[in-house]
Short mmCIF file of C-alpha atoms in Angstrom, two decimals:
data_model
loop_
_atom_site.label_atom_id
_atom_site.label_comp_id
_atom_site.label_asym_id
_atom_site.label_seq_id
_atom_site.Cartn_x
_atom_site.Cartn_y
_atom_site.Cartn_z
CA GLU A 1 102.90 75.50 65.33
CA ARG A 2 102.00 72.43 67.41
CA GLU A 3 99.58 74.41 69.60
CA ALA A 4 95.85 73.88 69.11
CA PRO A 5 94.19 76.59 67.00
CA LEU A 6 92.38 79.34 68.88
CA ALA A 7 88.91 80.59 68.13
CA SER A 8 86.49 83.25 69.29
CA GLU A 9 82.82 83.77 68.63
CA GLY A 10 83.81 85.63 65.45
CA GLY A 11 86.04 82.94 63.92
CA SER A 12 89.52 81.46 64.07
CA LEU A 13 92.58 83.10 65.62
CA VAL A 14 96.09 82.04 64.58
CA PHE A 15 99.16 83.91 65.80
CA THR A 16 101.95 81.46 64.89
CA GLY A 17 104.28 81.78 61.95
CA VAL A 18 105.78 84.92 60.48
CA GLU A 19 102.97 86.05 58.20
CA GLU A 20 99.49 87.31 59.00
CA ASP A 21 96.70 84.75 58.78
CA PRO A 22 93.84 86.07 56.56
CA GLU A 23 91.13 84.36 58.61
CA THR A 24 92.55 85.82 61.80
CA LEU A 25 92.52 89.32 60.32
CA GLU A 26 88.90 88.79 59.30
CA THR A 27 88.01 87.62 62.82
CA LEU A 28 89.71 90.64 64.41
CA THR A 29 87.86 92.97 62.06
CA LYS A 30 84.53 91.31 62.93
CA LEU A 31 85.31 91.78 66.62
CA GLY A 32 85.65 95.53 66.04
CA PHE A 33 89.37 96.21 65.61
CA LYS A 34 90.06 98.73 62.84
CA ASP A 35 93.75 97.90 62.43
CA ALA A 36 93.63 94.12 62.51
CA VAL A 37 97.16 93.80 61.09
CA HIS A 38 98.63 95.84 63.96
CA VAL A 39 96.75 93.80 66.57
CA SER A 40 97.77 90.48 65.01
CA ALA A 41 101.41 91.54 64.76
CA GLY A 42 101.38 92.68 68.37
CA ILE A 43 100.06 89.35 69.64
CA ARG A 44 102.55 87.39 67.52
CA GLY A 45 105.25 89.56 69.12
CA TRP A 46 104.00 88.51 72.56
CA HIS A 47 104.23 84.84 71.62
CA HIS A 48 107.74 85.32 70.24
CA GLY A 49 108.92 86.68 73.58
CA ARG A 50 109.18 90.33 72.51
CA VAL A 51 108.15 91.45 76.02
CA ARG A 52 109.80 90.35 79.24
CA ALA A 53 106.60 88.93 80.75
CA MET A 54 106.35 86.43 77.87
CA ARG A 55 109.82 84.89 78.01
CA ASN A 56 108.55 82.04 80.18
CA ALA A 57 107.01 79.05 78.39
CA ARG A 58 104.19 78.71 80.95
CA ALA A 59 103.35 82.41 80.58
CA ARG A 60 103.06 81.98 76.81
CA GLU A 61 100.87 78.92 77.29
CA ARG A 62 98.56 80.80 79.68
CA LEU A 63 98.34 83.79 77.35
CA THR A 64 97.49 81.50 74.44
CA GLN A 65 94.54 80.14 76.44
CA LEU A 66 93.54 83.65 77.44
CA THR A 67 93.82 85.37 74.05
CA PRO A 68 90.24 84.82 72.73
CA ALA A 69 88.66 86.10 75.95
CA LEU A 70 91.15 88.98 76.11
CA LEU A 71 90.40 90.11 72.57
CA GLU A 72 86.67 89.89 73.16
CA ALA A 73 87.03 91.97 76.36
CA LEU A 74 89.12 94.59 74.56
CA ALA A 75 86.63 94.58 71.68
CA ARG A 76 83.80 95.48 74.08
CA THR A 77 85.54 98.72 75.13
CA ALA A 78 84.65 102.01 73.46
CA ASP A 79 87.83 101.98 71.33
CA PRO A 80 89.22 98.44 70.88
CA ASP A 81 92.37 99.55 69.03
CA ALA A 82 93.31 102.11 71.71
CA ALA A 83 92.54 99.56 74.43
CA PHE A 84 94.79 96.99 72.73
CA ALA A 85 97.62 99.53 72.36
CA GLN A 86 97.41 100.43 76.05
CA PHE A 87 97.24 96.75 77.08
CA ASP A 88 100.32 96.12 74.94
CA ARG A 89 102.16 98.91 76.83
CA PHE A 90 100.83 97.50 80.10
CA LEU A 91 102.11 94.03 79.21
CA GLY A 92 105.48 95.47 78.24
CA GLY A 93 105.89 96.97 81.72
CA LEU A 94 105.24 93.73 83.61
CA PRO A 95 108.24 91.93 85.14
CA ALA A 96 106.46 88.57 84.76
CA GLY A 97 103.20 87.36 83.26
CA ILE A 98 102.28 83.93 84.56
CA GLN A 99 100.59 85.18 87.74
CA LEU A 100 98.50 87.80 85.90
CA PHE A 101 97.44 85.47 83.10
CA SER A 102 96.43 82.75 85.56
CA MET A 103 94.44 85.31 87.55
CA LEU A 104 92.66 86.66 84.48
CA HIS A 105 91.94 83.17 83.17
CA ALA A 106 90.17 82.31 86.42
CA ASN A 107 88.35 85.64 86.78
CA PRO A 108 86.49 86.90 83.67
CA HIS A 109 85.22 90.00 85.48
CA LEU A 110 88.76 91.03 86.34
CA LEU A 111 89.74 90.51 82.71
CA ARG A 112 86.93 92.84 81.59
CA LEU A 113 87.95 95.44 84.18
CA ILE A 114 91.60 95.48 83.09
CA ALA A 115 90.47 95.76 79.48
CA GLU A 116 88.28 98.73 80.46
CA ILE A 117 91.16 100.34 82.35
CA ALA A 118 93.41 99.85 79.32
CA GLY A 119 90.80 101.45 77.06
CA SER A 120 89.86 104.43 79.22
CA ALA A 121 92.41 105.15 81.97
CA PRO A 122 96.06 104.98 80.87
CA ARG A 123 97.21 106.64 84.09
CA ILE A 124 96.19 103.79 86.36
CA ALA A 125 96.97 101.18 83.72
CA THR A 126 100.57 102.40 83.91
CA HIS A 127 100.48 102.15 87.70
CA LEU A 128 99.13 98.62 87.48
CA ALA A 129 101.97 97.57 85.18
CA ARG A 130 104.57 98.99 87.55
CA SER A 131 103.08 97.60 90.76
CA PRO A 132 102.88 93.80 90.92
CA ALA A 133 101.68 94.07 94.54
CA THR A 134 98.49 95.72 93.27
CA LEU A 135 97.86 92.68 91.10
CA ASP A 136 98.10 90.54 94.23
CA ALA A 137 95.55 92.78 95.96
CA LEU A 138 93.10 92.33 93.08
CA ILE A 139 92.66 88.70 94.12
CA ASP A 140 90.98 89.84 97.36
CA PRO A 141 87.22 89.77 96.66
CA GLY A 142 86.68 92.82 98.89
CA PHE A 143 89.24 94.91 97.04
CA LEU A 144 86.83 95.82 94.26
CA GLY A 145 83.64 95.40 96.26
CA GLU A 146 83.66 98.46 98.50
CA LEU A 147 85.58 101.67 99.06
CA PRO A 148 88.10 101.57 101.91
CA SER A 149 86.87 102.99 105.20
CA ARG A 150 89.12 105.03 107.45
CA ARG A 151 89.01 102.28 110.07
CA GLN A 152 90.03 99.65 107.52
CA LEU A 153 92.86 101.83 106.22
CA ASP A 154 94.18 102.46 109.73
CA ARG A 155 94.16 98.74 110.44
CA LEU A 156 95.95 97.87 107.19
CA LEU A 157 98.60 100.56 107.72
CA ARG A 158 99.15 99.60 111.35
CA ASN A 159 99.72 95.99 110.30
CA GLN A 160 102.17 97.06 107.58
CA LEU A 161 104.12 99.35 109.93
CA GLU A 162 104.34 96.70 112.64
CA HIS A 163 106.14 94.40 110.21
CA ALA A 164 108.51 97.07 108.90
CA ARG A 165 112.13 96.33 109.83
CA ASP A 166 113.27 99.94 110.06
CA PHE A 167 112.39 103.53 109.21
CA GLU A 168 112.96 103.04 105.47
CA GLY A 169 110.83 99.93 105.59
CA ALA A 170 108.01 101.91 107.20
CA LEU A 171 108.18 104.54 104.45
CA ASP A 172 108.08 101.83 101.78
CA ALA A 173 105.11 100.17 103.47
CA ALA A 174 103.18 103.44 103.57
CA ARG A 175 103.85 104.04 99.89
CA ARG A 176 102.74 100.55 98.87
CA LEU A 177 99.53 100.84 100.84
CA ALA A 178 98.65 104.33 99.63
CA LYS A 179 99.26 103.50 95.96
CA GLU A 180 97.34 100.27 96.24
CA GLN A 181 94.35 101.99 97.85
CA ILE A 182 94.39 104.95 95.42
CA PHE A 183 94.31 102.39 92.60
CA ARG A 184 91.48 100.61 94.40
CA VAL A 185 89.33 103.75 94.42
CA GLY A 186 90.07 104.47 90.76
CA ALA A 187 89.35 100.90 89.66
CA GLN A 188 86.02 100.85 91.50
CA ILE A 189 84.93 104.09 89.85
CA ILE A 190 85.91 102.82 86.39
CA ASP A 191 84.12 99.55 87.14
CA GLY A 192 80.99 101.45 88.19
CA VAL A 193 81.00 99.96 91.70
CA ALA A 194 81.60 103.42 93.21
CA LYS A 195 80.38 106.81 92.02
CA ALA A 196 82.66 109.70 91.14
CA ASP A 197 81.33 111.83 94.02
CA GLU A 198 82.56 109.19 96.47
CA ALA A 199 86.15 109.55 95.30
CA GLY A 200 87.05 112.79 97.12
CA PRO A 201 86.24 111.49 100.62
CA ALA A 202 87.88 108.13 99.80
CA PHE A 203 91.15 109.74 98.65
CA ALA A 204 91.09 112.00 101.73
CA HIS A 205 90.64 108.97 103.99
CA ILE A 206 93.78 107.44 102.47
CA ALA A 207 95.82 110.61 103.00
CA ASP A 208 94.47 111.11 106.54
CA SER A 209 95.39 107.56 107.47
CA ILE A 210 98.91 107.84 106.05
CA ILE A 211 99.51 111.17 107.82
CA ALA A 212 98.18 109.97 111.17
CA GLY A 213 100.03 106.65 110.88
CA LEU A 214 103.43 107.96 109.75
CA LEU A 215 103.72 110.88 112.20
CA PRO A 216 104.44 108.64 115.24
CA VAL A 217 107.07 106.77 113.18
CA VAL A 218 108.83 110.06 112.39
CA GLU A 219 108.50 111.27 115.98
CA GLU A 220 110.09 108.05 117.23
CA GLU A 221 113.01 108.52 114.82
CA LEU A 222 113.59 112.07 116.07
CA THR A 223 113.18 111.06 119.71
CA ALA A 224 115.95 108.46 119.37
CA ALA A 225 118.43 111.22 118.58
CA SER A 226 117.05 114.30 120.34
CA GLY A 227 114.61 113.13 123.00
CA THR A 228 111.26 114.82 123.57
CA ILE A 229 109.95 118.22 124.62
CA GLU A 230 108.32 117.92 128.03
CA GLY A 231 104.83 119.37 127.90
CA GLY A 232 105.05 119.75 124.11
CA ALA A 233 102.45 118.82 121.51
CA PHE A 234 102.34 118.81 117.71
CA SER A 235 99.42 118.94 115.25
CA VAL A 236 98.89 118.52 111.51
CA ILE A 237 96.20 120.63 109.82
CA ALA A 238 94.89 119.89 106.33
CA MET A 239 94.04 122.71 103.96
CA GLY A 240 92.79 122.91 100.37
CA LYS A 241 91.25 119.84 98.77
CA LEU A 242 92.48 117.57 101.53
CA GLY A 243 90.86 119.83 104.12
CA GLY A 244 87.58 119.81 102.19
CA ARG A 245 87.73 116.07 101.53
CA GLU A 246 87.66 116.85 97.81
CA MET A 247 90.97 115.21 96.89
CA THR A 248 91.60 113.66 93.50
CA ALA A 249 93.97 110.84 92.56
CA SER A 250 96.73 113.36 91.83
CA SER A 251 96.16 115.99 94.54
CA ASP A 252 99.07 117.19 96.62
CA LEU A 253 98.76 117.80 100.35
CA ASP A 254 98.28 121.35 101.63
CA LEU A 255 99.45 121.16 105.24
CA ILE A 256 100.13 123.40 108.23
CA PHE A 257 102.04 122.31 111.36
CA VAL A 258 101.28 123.91 114.72
CA TYR A 259 103.00 123.05 118.01
CA ASP A 260 102.60 124.11 121.62
CA ALA A 261 105.39 123.94 124.22
CA PRO A 262 107.04 126.01 126.95
CA PRO A 263 108.94 128.62 124.88
CA ASP A 264 112.18 128.36 126.85
CA GLY A 265 112.27 124.57 126.97
CA GLU A 266 114.61 122.19 125.23
CA SER A 267 114.62 118.55 124.29
CA THR A 268 115.60 115.81 126.74
CA GLY A 269 118.01 113.90 124.50
CA THR A 270 121.79 113.94 124.42
CA ARG A 271 121.55 116.28 121.42
CA LYS A 272 119.46 118.96 123.07
CA LEU A 273 117.44 121.19 120.78
CA ALA A 274 115.55 124.40 121.42
CA VAL A 275 111.77 124.16 121.06
CA THR A 276 111.63 126.00 117.71
CA THR A 277 114.46 123.92 116.28
CA TYR A 278 112.99 120.67 117.55
CA TYR A 279 109.57 121.17 115.95
CA ALA A 280 111.05 122.59 112.76
CA ARG A 281 113.14 119.44 112.49
CA LEU A 282 110.12 117.25 113.21
CA ALA A 283 108.10 119.03 110.51
CA GLN A 284 110.94 118.79 107.97
CA ARG A 285 111.44 115.10 108.65
CA PHE A 286 107.74 114.48 108.35
CA ILE A 287 107.56 116.29 105.00
CA ALA A 288 110.49 114.19 103.80
CA ALA A 289 108.70 111.02 104.98
CA LEU A 290 105.72 111.97 102.78
CA THR A 291 107.63 113.22 99.73
CA ALA A 292 111.05 111.57 99.46
CA PRO A 293 111.44 108.89 96.76
CA THR A 294 112.23 105.42 98.13
CA ALA A 295 112.43 101.98 96.58
CA GLU A 296 108.63 102.15 96.31
CA GLY A 297 108.67 105.54 94.57
CA THR A 298 107.11 108.77 95.82
CA LEU A 299 104.03 109.15 97.98
CA TYR A 300 102.62 112.69 97.95
CA GLU A 301 103.76 116.19 97.09
CA VAL A 302 103.38 118.56 100.06
CA ASP A 303 102.50 122.25 99.66
CA MET A 304 103.27 124.47 102.66
CA ARG A 305 102.45 127.85 101.09
CA LEU A 306 99.28 128.26 103.16
CA ARG A 307 101.16 128.36 106.47
CA PRO A 308 101.43 131.73 108.28
CA THR A 309 103.76 134.08 106.36
CA GLY A 310 103.88 131.56 103.50
CA ASN A 311 107.18 130.23 102.18
CA LYS A 312 109.12 132.84 104.16
CA GLY A 313 107.86 131.63 107.53
CA PRO A 314 108.95 128.73 109.72
CA VAL A 315 107.82 125.31 108.61
CA ALA A 316 106.12 124.76 111.99
CA VAL A 317 104.59 127.58 114.04
CA SER A 318 103.71 127.81 117.71
CA LEU A 319 100.09 128.05 118.75
CA GLU A 320 100.74 131.58 120.04
CA SER A 321 102.30 132.65 116.73
CA PHE A 322 99.38 131.10 114.85
CA ARG A 323 96.92 133.01 117.04
CA ARG A 324 98.76 136.32 116.79
CA TYR A 325 99.30 136.10 113.04
CA HIS A 326 95.67 135.48 112.21
CA LYS A 327 94.51 138.12 114.67
CA THR A 328 96.70 140.95 113.40
CA GLU A 329 98.52 140.09 110.14
CA SER A 330 96.75 137.54 107.95
CA TRP A 331 95.55 138.62 104.53
CA THR A 332 92.00 138.15 103.27
CA TRP A 333 93.04 135.30 100.99
CA GLU A 334 94.64 133.51 103.96
CA ARG A 335 91.39 133.74 105.89
CA MET A 336 89.52 132.43 102.88
CA ALA A 337 91.93 129.50 102.70
CA LEU A 338 91.43 128.93 106.42
CA THR A 339 87.77 128.07 105.81
CA ARG A 340 89.07 124.70 104.59
CA ALA A 341 91.37 124.02 107.57
CA ARG A 342 90.73 120.62 109.15
CA LEU A 343 92.67 118.99 111.98
CA ILE A 344 94.02 115.57 111.01
CA THR A 345 96.08 114.53 114.04
CA SER A 346 97.54 116.06 117.18
CA SER A 347 99.00 115.11 120.54
CA GLY A 348 97.82 116.10 124.00
CA ASP A 349 95.05 118.66 124.13
CA LEU A 350 96.46 120.76 121.28
CA GLY A 351 93.85 119.69 118.74
CA PRO A 352 90.86 121.41 120.40
CA LYS A 353 92.99 124.52 120.98
CA VAL A 354 93.94 124.77 117.31
CA ALA A 355 90.33 124.17 116.24
CA ALA A 356 89.18 126.93 118.60
CA GLU A 357 91.71 129.39 117.17
CA ILE A 358 90.60 128.63 113.62
CA ALA A 359 86.95 129.13 114.56
CA THR A 360 87.75 132.39 116.38
CA THR A 361 89.56 133.75 113.32
CA LEU A 362 86.79 132.80 110.92
CA CYS A 363 84.05 134.22 113.16
CA THR A 364 85.78 137.57 113.65
CA PRO A 365 83.82 140.26 111.74
CA MET A 366 85.55 141.66 108.65
CA GLU A 367 84.95 144.94 106.87
CA GLN A 368 82.55 143.93 104.11
CA ALA A 369 83.82 146.34 101.43
CA LYS A 370 87.45 145.25 101.97
CA LEU A 371 86.49 141.57 101.97
CA LEU A 372 84.60 141.96 98.70
CA LYS A 373 87.36 143.95 97.00
CA ASP A 374 90.15 141.62 98.16
CA ALA A 375 88.28 138.49 97.11
CA ARG A 376 87.49 139.82 93.64
CA ASP A 377 91.00 141.17 93.11
CA MET A 378 92.51 137.83 94.05
CA ARG A 379 90.22 135.93 91.67
CA ASP A 380 91.10 138.31 88.85
CA ARG A 381 94.81 137.80 89.47
CA LEU A 382 94.36 134.04 89.36
CA ALA A 383 92.44 134.38 86.09
CA ALA A 384 95.32 136.35 84.59
CA GLN A 385 97.92 133.88 85.86
CA PHE A 386 96.04 130.67 85.01
CA ALA A 387 93.98 131.54 81.94
CA PRO A 388 91.79 128.51 81.07
CA LYS A 389 92.44 126.90 77.69
CA SER A 390 89.00 125.33 77.43
CA PRO A 391 85.85 124.63 79.49
CA TRP A 392 87.53 121.35 80.43
CA ASP A 393 90.02 123.25 82.54
CA LEU A 394 87.48 122.60 85.26
CA LYS A 395 89.44 124.32 88.00
CA PHE A 396 90.07 127.74 86.43
CA ALA A 397 87.35 127.96 83.76
CA ARG A 398 84.86 130.82 84.08
CA GLY A 399 82.18 129.31 86.28
CA GLY A 400 84.57 126.51 87.24
CA LEU A 401 85.51 125.11 90.61
CA VAL A 402 87.64 128.07 91.73
CA ASP A 403 84.77 130.53 91.09
CA ILE A 404 82.44 128.37 93.18
CA GLU A 405 84.99 127.97 95.97
CA PHE A 406 85.53 131.75 96.08
CA ILE A 407 81.80 132.33 96.48
CA ALA A 408 81.56 129.81 99.33
CA GLN A 409 84.63 131.15 101.13
CA TYR A 410 83.68 134.81 100.73
CA LEU A 411 80.14 134.23 102.00
CA GLN A 412 81.35 132.17 104.94
CA LEU A 413 83.67 134.97 106.09
CA ASN A 414 80.85 137.46 105.57
CA THR A 415 78.33 135.41 107.56
CA ALA A 416 80.20 133.43 110.24
CA ALA A 417 80.30 136.28 112.76
CA ALA A 418 76.49 136.05 112.98
CA PHE A 419 76.06 132.34 112.20
CA ALA A 420 79.10 130.18 112.98
CA ASP A 421 77.30 127.08 111.73
CA VAL A 422 77.78 128.15 108.10
CA LEU A 423 81.41 127.06 108.37
CA SER A 424 82.36 123.86 106.58
CA GLN A 425 85.60 122.78 104.93
CA ASN A 426 83.61 121.14 102.11
CA THR A 427 82.39 123.50 99.37
CA VAL A 428 79.03 121.85 98.68
CA GLU A 429 78.22 121.52 102.37
CA ALA A 430 79.17 125.18 102.95
CA LEU A 431 76.82 126.27 100.15
CA GLU A 432 74.00 124.23 101.68
CA ARG A 433 74.57 125.82 105.08
CA LEU A 434 74.76 129.32 103.61
CA GLN A 435 71.43 128.77 101.87
CA GLN A 436 69.87 127.52 105.11
CA ARG A 437 70.97 130.71 106.89
CA GLY A 438 69.65 132.98 104.14
CA ALA A 439 73.10 134.11 102.97
CA LEU A 440 72.50 132.59 99.53
CA PRO A 441 69.19 132.46 97.61
CA ALA A 442 67.89 128.94 97.13
CA ALA A 443 68.07 129.10 93.32
CA ASP A 444 71.66 130.36 93.41
CA ALA A 445 72.65 127.73 95.96
CA GLN A 446 71.19 124.96 93.82
CA GLY A 447 72.87 126.26 90.66
CA LEU A 448 76.25 126.43 92.37
CA ILE A 449 75.86 123.03 94.00
CA ASP A 450 74.87 121.42 90.70
CA ALA A 451 77.86 123.01 88.95
CA ALA A 452 80.22 122.02 91.77
CA ILE A 453 79.07 118.40 91.81
CA LEU A 454 79.14 118.03 88.01
CA GLN A 455 82.60 119.54 87.62
CA GLY A 456 83.93 117.78 90.70
CA ASN A 457 82.78 114.42 89.32
CA LEU A 458 84.30 115.10 85.90
CA GLN A 459 87.56 116.23 87.49
CA GLN A 460 87.72 113.00 89.51
CA ILE A 461 87.43 110.92 86.32
CA LEU A 462 90.08 112.97 84.51
CA ARG A 463 92.56 112.76 87.40
CA ILE A 464 92.04 109.00 87.70
CA ALA A 465 92.39 108.39 83.97
CA ILE A 466 95.01 110.79 82.61
CA ASP A 467 97.76 113.17 83.72
CA ALA A 468 96.83 116.39 81.91
CA THR A 469 93.86 118.47 80.80
CA PRO A 470 92.49 116.59 77.80
CA GLU A 471 92.36 117.66 74.18
CA PHE A 472 89.04 116.08 73.34
CA LEU A 473 89.60 115.92 69.62
CA SER A 474 92.05 113.11 70.38
CA THR A 475 90.60 111.70 73.60
CA SER A 476 89.66 108.03 73.58
CA PRO A 477 85.98 107.06 73.40
CA GLY A 478 86.62 105.00 76.55
CA LEU A 479 87.44 108.11 78.59
CA LYS A 480 84.54 109.98 77.05
CA GLY A 481 82.27 107.13 78.10
CA LEU A 482 83.45 107.40 81.71
CA LEU A 483 82.83 111.15 81.66
CA VAL A 484 79.36 110.70 80.20
CA ARG A 485 78.51 108.25 82.99
CA ALA A 486 79.88 110.61 85.66
CA GLY A 487 77.93 113.51 84.15
CA ASN A 488 74.73 111.44 83.93
CA THR A 489 74.01 112.33 80.31
CA GLN A 490 73.14 110.32 77.21
CA GLY A 491 76.20 111.23 75.18
CA PHE A 492 79.34 113.34 75.07
CA ASP A 493 77.76 116.15 73.04
CA GLN A 494 75.00 116.41 75.63
CA LEU A 495 77.62 116.41 78.40
CA GLU A 496 79.45 119.34 76.81
CA ILE A 497 76.17 121.27 76.61
CA ARG A 498 75.39 120.51 80.26
CA LEU A 499 78.89 121.58 81.32
CA ALA A 500 78.64 124.86 79.41
CA GLU A 501 75.24 125.62 80.93
CA ALA A 502 76.46 124.83 84.47
CA GLN A 503 79.56 126.99 84.08
CA SER A 504 77.57 129.86 82.60
CA ALA A 505 75.07 129.77 85.47
CA ALA A 506 77.84 129.61 88.09
CA ARG A 507 79.71 132.53 86.50
CA GLN A 508 76.58 134.69 86.44
CA ILE A 509 76.07 134.04 90.14
CA PHE A 510 79.75 134.82 90.76
CA GLU A 511 79.41 138.19 89.01
CA ARG A 512 76.37 139.07 91.13
CA ILE A 513 77.98 138.10 94.44
CA LEU A 514 81.53 139.28 93.69
CA PRO A 515 81.11 142.10 91.15
CA ALA A 516 84.17 143.76 89.66
#
């Protein structure tokens, strides 16, 4: 009661006492809040220490000073009431508030950004509440100014790993850095500093850096117990969205491990291991390093189903086995998946050898009728297994991302024997190269590229903002606004029309190239 009264441009703001202040409710309504009573009650709850972050007197004092600017920032979002509700949840998850409130008081732009995140992207708002270290990173002026480069990421990770006390500390450091940088990409896209089509390469850079930086840490841990394999080498190959540098904020890692070593060798340590056992153990430990929950939570999910012989096969395969399998046994769908294979890291001269084997497999002529039938059959099976619920199921919708990827992969396998330069792990780049080589008419190539870019951009926004395919009858205007910006349209209705037209065009091309 002794505190000075607050005010905003719309009028007075009073959140003391036990009853709602009529003038405050009027001010909140003028600002744009529909449920002024709920907002007022929520803020009074903050001041009464209802949330942990507000149980410190200095935190309450800072929040009091911040409240008018905070409400005005929330009021400028597309849905002020939803933004306030999300900010309330965000505040409730904070262990302490004084640092955040001081930071926001000194940085109005940061206040507006957090309000925008609260109003449009609950997924990363939740991460922000759970990760105080990310709040520290926000103070760095470069954090929101540019996307992280691979060189910068490698330097940051190397510095973190050098200061780790032990193996667990290294895993924690990798998780902190990855989460912080994934948030960084998402925040820049929401802020409009970066475009949605820049997200895929940025997320892939983060994963590449983590994989390349953690592998030596895991190898060192194994070497301490089991020594090394003389003349041995190990490589990590990315597949899927990581391979194509089309990752989203929630993508898992499709990986393959290939090693090369004298087949009859064994490790040099006191616990000697056969070559196959040694590299299987290295692969398993590396997967655990990427996936196991630690004090800093989880890092990535790893999918190994694209390795030779799938889940039934060894977790790491020798170069000779890799070569033999793809020469004599691999299925059409495995060769299609191999079009996205990209080497991330390797030791010795194994990397060029693996790359050469992949290129040899992809450039080996295939029977055209069998390739066409297998590709169409596989797409039909996926359609039956993952029936899309709406056009916003951008991956599996008719004319969605999977249709476009199938076209690119099928045409690459059908063309690479004559023109190896059509090969690219990235779908849009592959379509461009196919068009240049005459394997795809220019109009079809442009239609597919437009549909791929549009749906890829929309998918990036959805994966940054929320955890599931949206039901747009209940989706916040804030998220719709982000999608409209990513789709470069004037409104959400226009965006839905553009999406339907792009999917229809892509599906027509699919039916011409891969007829039933």
